[in-house]
Each structure stands twice: as structure tokens, then as C-alpha cells.
XYZ file of C-alpha atoms in Angstrom:
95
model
C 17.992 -1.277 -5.612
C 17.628 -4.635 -6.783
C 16.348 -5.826 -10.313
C 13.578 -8.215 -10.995
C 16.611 -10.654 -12.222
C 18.691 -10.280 -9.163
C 15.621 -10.666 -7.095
C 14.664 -13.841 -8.583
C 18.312 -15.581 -8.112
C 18.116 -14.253 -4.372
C 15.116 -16.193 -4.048
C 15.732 -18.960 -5.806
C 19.386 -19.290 -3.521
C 17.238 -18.895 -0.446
C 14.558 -21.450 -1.425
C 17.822 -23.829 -2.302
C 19.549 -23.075 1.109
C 15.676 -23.799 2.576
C 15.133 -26.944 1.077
C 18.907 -28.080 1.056
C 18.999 -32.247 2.624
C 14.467 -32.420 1.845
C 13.520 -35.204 -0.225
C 11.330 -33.020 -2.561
C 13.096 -31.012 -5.237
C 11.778 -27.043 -5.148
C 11.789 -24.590 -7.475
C 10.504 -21.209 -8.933
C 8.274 -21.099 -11.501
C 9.683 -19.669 -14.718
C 7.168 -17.238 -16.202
C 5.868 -13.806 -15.471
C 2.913 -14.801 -14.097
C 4.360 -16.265 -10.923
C 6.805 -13.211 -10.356
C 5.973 -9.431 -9.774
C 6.842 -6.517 -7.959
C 4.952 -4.434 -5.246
C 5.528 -1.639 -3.722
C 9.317 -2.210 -2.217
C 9.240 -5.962 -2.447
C 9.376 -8.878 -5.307
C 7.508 -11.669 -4.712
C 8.129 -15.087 -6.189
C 5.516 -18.420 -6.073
C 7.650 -21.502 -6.406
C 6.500 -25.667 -5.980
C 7.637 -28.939 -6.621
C 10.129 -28.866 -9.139
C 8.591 -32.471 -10.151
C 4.997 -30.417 -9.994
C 6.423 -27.521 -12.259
C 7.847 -29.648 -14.926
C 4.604 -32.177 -15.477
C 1.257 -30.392 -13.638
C 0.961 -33.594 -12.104
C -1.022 -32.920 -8.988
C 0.329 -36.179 -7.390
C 3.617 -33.703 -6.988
C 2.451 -30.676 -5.666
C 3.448 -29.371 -2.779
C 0.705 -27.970 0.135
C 1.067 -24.401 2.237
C 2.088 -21.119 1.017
C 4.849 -21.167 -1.292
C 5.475 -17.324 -1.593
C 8.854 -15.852 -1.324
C 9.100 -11.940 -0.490
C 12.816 -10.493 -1.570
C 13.046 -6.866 -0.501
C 13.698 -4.636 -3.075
C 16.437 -2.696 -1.251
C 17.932 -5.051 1.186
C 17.753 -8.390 -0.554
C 16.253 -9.527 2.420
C 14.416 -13.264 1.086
C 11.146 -14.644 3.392
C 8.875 -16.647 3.355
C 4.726 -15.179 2.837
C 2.370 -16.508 5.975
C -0.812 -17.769 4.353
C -2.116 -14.642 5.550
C 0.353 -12.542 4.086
C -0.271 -14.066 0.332
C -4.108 -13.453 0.911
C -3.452 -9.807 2.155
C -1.079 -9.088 -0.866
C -2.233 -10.972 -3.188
C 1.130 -10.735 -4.860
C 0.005 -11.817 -8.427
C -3.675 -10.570 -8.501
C -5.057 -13.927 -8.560
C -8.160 -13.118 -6.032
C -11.484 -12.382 -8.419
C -12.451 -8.684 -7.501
């Protein structure tokens, strides 16, 4: 079983390996409220590193930007738009 902490650097190597050679500089977000764990998985939100660092829209990155680490496996994915809606990873969606 992984940790929250080992989760996290799984995703953040996949999202590296992902974007390795693209022009725009990824990352995960840093705080708790763009990380959490459900059920068996971890999910992490990440964006334009560039985005992240100044909330400059100009920088931010379109589509789902949702990474799913299974909590036994290590397995990293990508979320569908569909997925993140279903989810709703971080409880963003007003009840």
C-alpha cells in the first residue's frame, strides 16, 4: 500500500515522463487541496507550472488535468473529463 507521499512522486514522475520534449512546463499543485485519497486511489490536479507559480490565466492549461495513482499498484492515469465529474476527486461540485 502506497502513502499519500509516494503517491504524489509517482504522479508527479508520470506527469514528467508525459510531458517530457512539450514546450509547456507541468506540474502538481503543492497543497492539500489539490491532492486526496478515495476509496483505493489518490488523485492529484496538476497545471502549468508557469500557471501554478503566478495565477496568471494567460498560462493555464485547458482539459482535465487529473492524475489517478492506484493505491496498491502504483498504477498513474490520466482522469477523462468524465471521470473527474463522476469522482469529483476534491469535492469541488456545490451539493
Amino acid at each position: 500500500m502506497y502513502t499519500m507521499e509516494q503517491a504524489e512522486q509517482l504522479a508527479a514522475d508520470f506527469l514528467r515522463a508525459k510531458h517530457s520534449g512539450s514546450e509547456d512546463e507541468v506540474a502538481l499543485y503543492g497543497d492539500d487541496e489539490n491532492r486526496a485519497k478515495k476509496g483505493e486511489f489518490f488523485y492529484f490536479a496538476w497545471q502549468g507550472a508557469k500557471y501554478i507559480a503566478t495565477g496568471d490565466d494567460t498560462y493555464f492549461l485547458y482539459g482535465t488535468t487529473h492524475i489517478s495513482v492506484h493505491g496498491e499498484t502504483g498504477e498513474c492515469r490520466f482522469l477523462s473529463i468524465h471521470e473527474c465529474f463522476s469522482v469529483d476527486p476534491f469535492n469541488r461540485r456545490a451539493n
